[in-house]
mmCIF file of N, CA and C in Angstrom:
data_model
loop_
_atom_site.group_PDB
_atom_site.id
_atom_site.type_symbol
_atom_site.label_atom_id
_atom_site.label_comp_id
_atom_site.label_asym_id
_atom_site.label_seq_id
_atom_site.Cartn_x
_atom_site.Cartn_y
_atom_site.Cartn_z
ATOM 1 N N LEU A 10 -72.055 7.472 -4.793
ATOM 2 C CA LEU A 10 -72.357 7.415 -6.020
ATOM 3 C C LEU A 10 -71.317 7.702 -7.599
ATOM 4 N N ALA A 11 -70.158 8.403 -6.772
ATOM 5 C CA ALA A 11 -69.585 8.835 -7.695
ATOM 6 C C ALA A 11 -68.666 7.810 -8.607
ATOM 7 N N THR A 12 -68.744 6.677 -8.096
ATOM 8 C CA THR A 12 -68.014 5.551 -8.776
ATOM 9 C C THR A 12 -69.060 4.783 -9.636
ATOM 10 N N VAL A 13 -70.524 5.164 -9.739
ATOM 11 C CA VAL A 13 -71.565 4.343 -10.311
ATOM 12 C C VAL A 13 -71.898 5.483 -11.686
ATOM 13 N N LEU A 14 -71.539 5.051 -12.633
ATOM 14 C CA LEU A 14 -71.708 5.714 -13.977
ATOM 15 C C LEU A 14 -73.142 5.915 -14.298
ATOM 16 N N GLY A 15 -73.499 6.987 -14.542
ATOM 17 C CA GLY A 15 -74.932 6.914 -15.870
ATOM 18 C C GLY A 15 -75.927 6.799 -14.532
ATOM 19 N N VAL A 16 -75.620 7.057 -13.574
ATOM 20 C CA VAL A 16 -77.105 7.335 -12.385
ATOM 21 C C VAL A 16 -76.832 8.745 -11.523
ATOM 22 N N THR A 17 -78.096 9.021 -10.986
ATOM 23 C CA THR A 17 -78.316 10.436 -10.393
ATOM 24 C C THR A 17 -78.989 10.278 -9.251
ATOM 25 N N TYR A 18 -78.592 10.284 -7.989
ATOM 26 C CA TYR A 18 -79.093 10.286 -6.732
ATOM 27 C C TYR A 18 -80.840 11.122 -6.691
ATOM 28 N N VAL A 19 -81.446 10.037 -6.521
ATOM 29 C CA VAL A 19 -83.232 11.075 -6.341
ATOM 30 C C VAL A 19 -83.189 11.842 -4.480
ATOM 31 N N PRO A 20 -83.452 13.331 -4.773
ATOM 32 C CA PRO A 20 -83.133 13.811 -3.869
ATOM 33 C C PRO A 20 -84.315 13.353 -2.974
ATOM 34 N N GLY A 21 -84.087 13.120 -1.620
ATOM 35 C CA GLY A 21 -85.087 13.107 -0.783
ATOM 36 C C GLY A 21 -85.454 11.135 -0.346
ATOM 37 N N SER A 22 -84.577 10.747 -0.962
ATOM 38 C CA SER A 22 -84.997 9.681 -1.186
ATOM 39 C C SER A 22 -84.458 8.456 0.081
ATOM 40 N N LEU A 23 -83.332 9.085 0.743
ATOM 41 C CA LEU A 23 -83.006 7.910 1.322
ATOM 42 C C LEU A 23 -83.501 7.521 2.596
ATOM 43 N N LYS A 24 -83.754 6.570 2.946
ATOM 44 C CA LYS A 24 -84.253 5.802 3.989
ATOM 45 C C LYS A 24 -82.981 5.061 5.190
ATOM 46 N N VAL A 25 -82.754 4.919 6.380
ATOM 47 C CA VAL A 25 -82.218 4.192 7.507
ATOM 48 C C VAL A 25 -83.198 3.210 8.297
ATOM 49 N N GLY A 26 -82.538 1.907 8.455
ATOM 50 C CA GLY A 26 -82.502 1.416 9.259
ATOM 51 C C GLY A 26 -83.711 0.363 8.282
ATOM 52 N N ALA A 27 -83.144 -0.267 7.263
ATOM 53 C CA ALA A 27 -84.064 -0.634 5.987
ATOM 54 C C ALA A 27 -84.155 -2.480 6.869
ATOM 55 N N THR A 28 -85.333 -2.956 6.114
ATOM 56 C CA THR A 28 -85.332 -4.203 7.136
ATOM 57 C C THR A 28 -84.879 -5.032 5.084
ATOM 58 N N VAL A 29 -83.627 -6.056 5.692
ATOM 59 C CA VAL A 29 -83.251 -6.825 4.632
ATOM 60 C C VAL A 29 -83.401 -8.366 4.667
ATOM 61 N N SER A 30 -84.052 -8.583 3.603
ATOM 62 C CA SER A 30 -84.759 -9.848 3.530
ATOM 63 C C SER A 30 -84.637 -10.522 1.966
ATOM 64 N N GLY A 31 -83.657 -11.442 1.799
ATOM 65 C CA GLY A 31 -83.473 -12.102 0.354
ATOM 66 C C GLY A 31 -82.808 -11.334 -0.285
ATOM 67 N N GLY A 32 -82.166 -10.496 0.073
ATOM 68 C CA GLY A 32 -81.158 -9.054 -0.857
ATOM 69 C C GLY A 32 -82.095 -8.274 -0.943
ATOM 70 N N VAL A 33 -83.398 -8.287 -0.816
ATOM 71 C CA VAL A 33 -84.340 -7.207 -0.958
ATOM 72 C C VAL A 33 -84.150 -6.023 0.768
ATOM 73 N N CYS A 34 -83.908 -4.686 -0.167
ATOM 74 C CA CYS A 34 -84.640 -3.993 1.118
ATOM 75 C C CYS A 34 -85.876 -3.735 1.258
ATOM 76 N N SER A 35 -86.538 -3.228 2.578
ATOM 77 C CA SER A 35 -87.713 -2.579 2.608
ATOM 78 C C SER A 35 -87.659 -1.537 3.524
ATOM 79 N N GLY A 36 -88.880 -0.904 3.390
ATOM 80 C CA GLY A 36 -89.036 0.079 4.828
ATOM 81 C C GLY A 36 -88.119 1.047 5.143
ATOM 82 N N GLY A 37 -87.665 1.253 6.147
ATOM 83 C CA GLY A 37 -87.043 2.010 6.668
ATOM 84 C C GLY A 37 -87.199 3.636 7.302
ATOM 85 N N THR A 38 -86.949 3.968 7.911
ATOM 86 C CA THR A 38 -86.847 5.689 8.505
ATOM 87 C C THR A 38 -86.453 6.433 7.629
ATOM 88 N N ALA A 39 -86.982 7.737 7.091
ATOM 89 C CA ALA A 39 -86.991 8.785 5.872
ATOM 90 C C ALA A 39 -85.974 9.282 6.729
ATOM 91 N N VAL A 40 -85.003 10.111 6.301
ATOM 92 C CA VAL A 40 -84.094 10.986 6.663
ATOM 93 C C VAL A 40 -84.014 12.294 5.804
ATOM 94 N N SER A 41 -83.081 13.473 6.400
ATOM 95 C CA SER A 41 -82.866 14.096 5.306
ATOM 96 C C SER A 41 -81.763 13.928 4.907
ATOM 97 N N ASP A 42 -81.221 14.694 3.492
ATOM 98 C CA ASP A 42 -79.985 14.583 2.735
ATOM 99 C C ASP A 42 -79.095 15.286 3.548
ATOM 100 N N SER A 43 -79.481 16.462 4.442
ATOM 101 C CA SER A 43 -78.351 17.156 4.526
ATOM 102 C C SER A 43 -77.590 16.422 6.046
ATOM 103 N N ALA A 44 -76.166 17.011 6.460
ATOM 104 C CA ALA A 44 -75.636 16.365 7.304
ATOM 105 C C ALA A 44 -76.035 17.225 8.500
ATOM 106 N N ASP A 45 -76.719 16.665 9.382
ATOM 107 C CA ASP A 45 -77.272 17.014 10.303
ATOM 108 C C ASP A 45 -77.377 16.210 11.584
ATOM 109 N N THR A 46 -78.720 15.930 12.315
ATOM 110 C CA THR A 46 -78.557 15.178 13.199
ATOM 111 C C THR A 46 -79.458 13.899 13.342
ATOM 112 N N ASP A 47 -79.805 13.899 12.175
ATOM 113 C CA ASP A 47 -80.548 12.633 11.225
ATOM 114 C C ASP A 47 -79.448 11.375 11.530
ATOM 115 N N ALA A 48 -79.973 10.566 11.175
ATOM 116 C CA ALA A 48 -79.030 9.314 11.268
ATOM 117 C C ALA A 48 -78.737 9.134 9.530
ATOM 118 N N GLY A 49 -78.908 10.019 9.092
ATOM 119 C CA GLY A 49 -78.333 9.803 7.519
ATOM 120 C C GLY A 49 -77.914 11.366 6.128
ATOM 121 N N SER A 50 -77.150 10.973 5.548
ATOM 122 C CA SER A 50 -77.121 12.362 4.535
ATOM 123 C C SER A 50 -76.703 11.625 3.219
ATOM 124 N N TYR A 51 -76.420 12.776 2.397
ATOM 125 C CA TYR A 51 -76.279 12.470 0.933
ATOM 126 C C TYR A 51 -75.890 14.097 0.531
ATOM 127 N N VAL A 52 -74.006 13.810 0.657
ATOM 128 C CA VAL A 52 -73.263 15.189 0.539
ATOM 129 C C VAL A 52 -72.626 15.018 -0.501
ATOM 130 N N GLY A 53 -72.685 15.745 -1.446
ATOM 131 C CA GLY A 53 -71.718 15.595 -2.570
ATOM 132 C C GLY A 53 -71.990 14.308 -3.381
ATOM 133 N N THR A 54 -71.283 13.206 -3.440
ATOM 134 C CA THR A 54 -71.473 12.182 -3.746
ATOM 135 C C THR A 54 -71.544 11.187 -3.025
ATOM 136 N N THR A 55 -71.584 11.072 -1.599
ATOM 137 C CA THR A 55 -71.368 10.137 -0.906
ATOM 138 C C THR A 55 -72.996 9.919 0.155
ATOM 139 N N VAL A 56 -73.320 8.915 0.436
ATOM 140 C CA VAL A 56 -74.505 8.500 0.824
ATOM 141 C C VAL A 56 -74.139 7.707 1.905
ATOM 142 N N SER A 57 -74.969 8.278 3.213
ATOM 143 C CA SER A 57 -73.910 7.890 4.563
ATOM 144 C C SER A 57 -75.142 7.330 5.257
ATOM 145 N N GLY A 58 -75.207 6.118 6.088
ATOM 146 C CA GLY A 58 -76.505 6.411 7.174
ATOM 147 C C GLY A 58 -75.451 5.820 8.361
ATOM 148 N N ASN A 59 -75.969 6.546 9.868
ATOM 149 C CA ASN A 59 -75.665 5.530 11.275
ATOM 150 C C ASN A 59 -76.710 4.128 11.249
ATOM 151 N N LEU A 60 -76.182 3.322 11.416
ATOM 152 C CA LEU A 60 -77.085 2.161 11.674
ATOM 153 C C LEU A 60 -77.219 1.446 12.965
ATOM 154 N N GLY A 61 -76.259 2.515 14.165
ATOM 155 C CA GLY A 61 -76.814 1.947 15.289
ATOM 156 C C GLY A 61 -76.118 0.561 15.486
ATOM 157 N N THR A 62 -76.093 0.077 16.592
ATOM 158 C CA THR A 62 -75.913 -1.184 16.971
ATOM 159 C C THR A 62 -76.708 -2.492 16.318
ATOM 160 N N ILE A 63 -75.938 -3.047 15.873
ATOM 161 C CA ILE A 63 -77.015 -4.309 15.308
ATOM 162 C C ILE A 63 -76.549 -5.709 15.975
ATOM 163 N N ALA A 64 -77.448 -6.133 16.589
ATOM 164 C CA ALA A 64 -77.209 -7.855 17.305
ATOM 165 C C ALA A 64 -76.524 -8.854 16.027
ATOM 166 N N ALA A 65 -75.918 -9.933 16.251
ATOM 167 C CA ALA A 65 -75.380 -10.516 16.295
ATOM 168 C C ALA A 65 -76.507 -11.335 15.229
ATOM 169 N N GLY A 66 -75.938 -11.743 13.998
ATOM 170 C CA GLY A 66 -77.278 -12.603 13.377
ATOM 171 C C GLY A 66 -78.046 -11.528 12.584
ATOM 172 N N ALA A 67 -78.324 -10.210 12.913
ATOM 173 C CA ALA A 67 -79.395 -9.466 12.299
ATOM 174 C C ALA A 67 -78.992 -8.711 11.055
ATOM 175 N N SER A 68 -79.498 -8.088 10.345
ATOM 176 C CA SER A 68 -79.392 -7.292 9.521
ATOM 177 C C SER A 68 -80.076 -5.829 9.382
ATOM 178 N N THR A 69 -79.716 -4.988 8.514
ATOM 179 C CA THR A 69 -80.538 -3.593 8.307
ATOM 180 C C THR A 69 -79.521 -3.333 7.374
ATOM 181 N N GLY A 70 -80.575 -2.162 6.686
ATOM 182 C CA GLY A 70 -79.351 -1.393 5.484
ATOM 183 C C GLY A 70 -80.146 -0.007 5.462
ATOM 184 N N ILE A 71 -79.556 0.612 4.100
ATOM 185 C CA ILE A 71 -80.017 1.976 4.012
ATOM 186 C C ILE A 71 -80.156 1.548 2.607
ATOM 187 N N ARG A 72 -81.643 2.753 2.340
ATOM 188 C CA ARG A 72 -82.293 2.515 0.815
ATOM 189 C C ARG A 72 -82.241 3.662 0.423
ATOM 190 N N PHE A 73 -82.024 4.212 -0.837
ATOM 191 C CA PHE A 73 -81.978 5.362 -2.236
ATOM 192 C C PHE A 73 -82.245 4.844 -2.982
ATOM 193 N N GLN A 74 -82.872 5.734 -3.807
ATOM 194 C CA GLN A 74 -83.338 5.235 -4.986
ATOM 195 C C GLN A 74 -82.503 6.997 -6.071
ATOM 196 N N VAL A 75 -82.020 5.912 -6.866
ATOM 197 C CA VAL A 75 -81.369 6.589 -8.551
ATOM 198 C C VAL A 75 -82.209 6.500 -9.747
ATOM 199 N N THR A 76 -81.734 7.635 -10.642
ATOM 200 C CA THR A 76 -82.144 7.859 -11.876
ATOM 201 C C THR A 76 -81.245 7.166 -12.498
ATOM 202 N N ILE A 77 -81.685 6.122 -13.380
ATOM 203 C CA ILE A 77 -80.927 5.892 -14.507
ATOM 204 C C ILE A 77 -80.814 7.131 -15.434
ATOM 205 N N ASN A 78 -79.400 7.432 -15.959
ATOM 206 C CA ASN A 78 -79.156 8.622 -16.910
ATOM 207 C C ASN A 78 -79.471 8.371 -18.228
#
């Protein structure tokens, strides 16, 4: 988000493993913002997620919310 001006990350909104269809992400597993043992984190200005192994032709995503300043 450091390169996206005018938005602020919404704490607690990170989800990993979202379904992607038609360019829209939905669902996913909620993860903590902390850099810990779950599959995602938001540290400083970086959103990260471990998507694991993705089969050929499949898709998955990382979802989070921002507030427009």
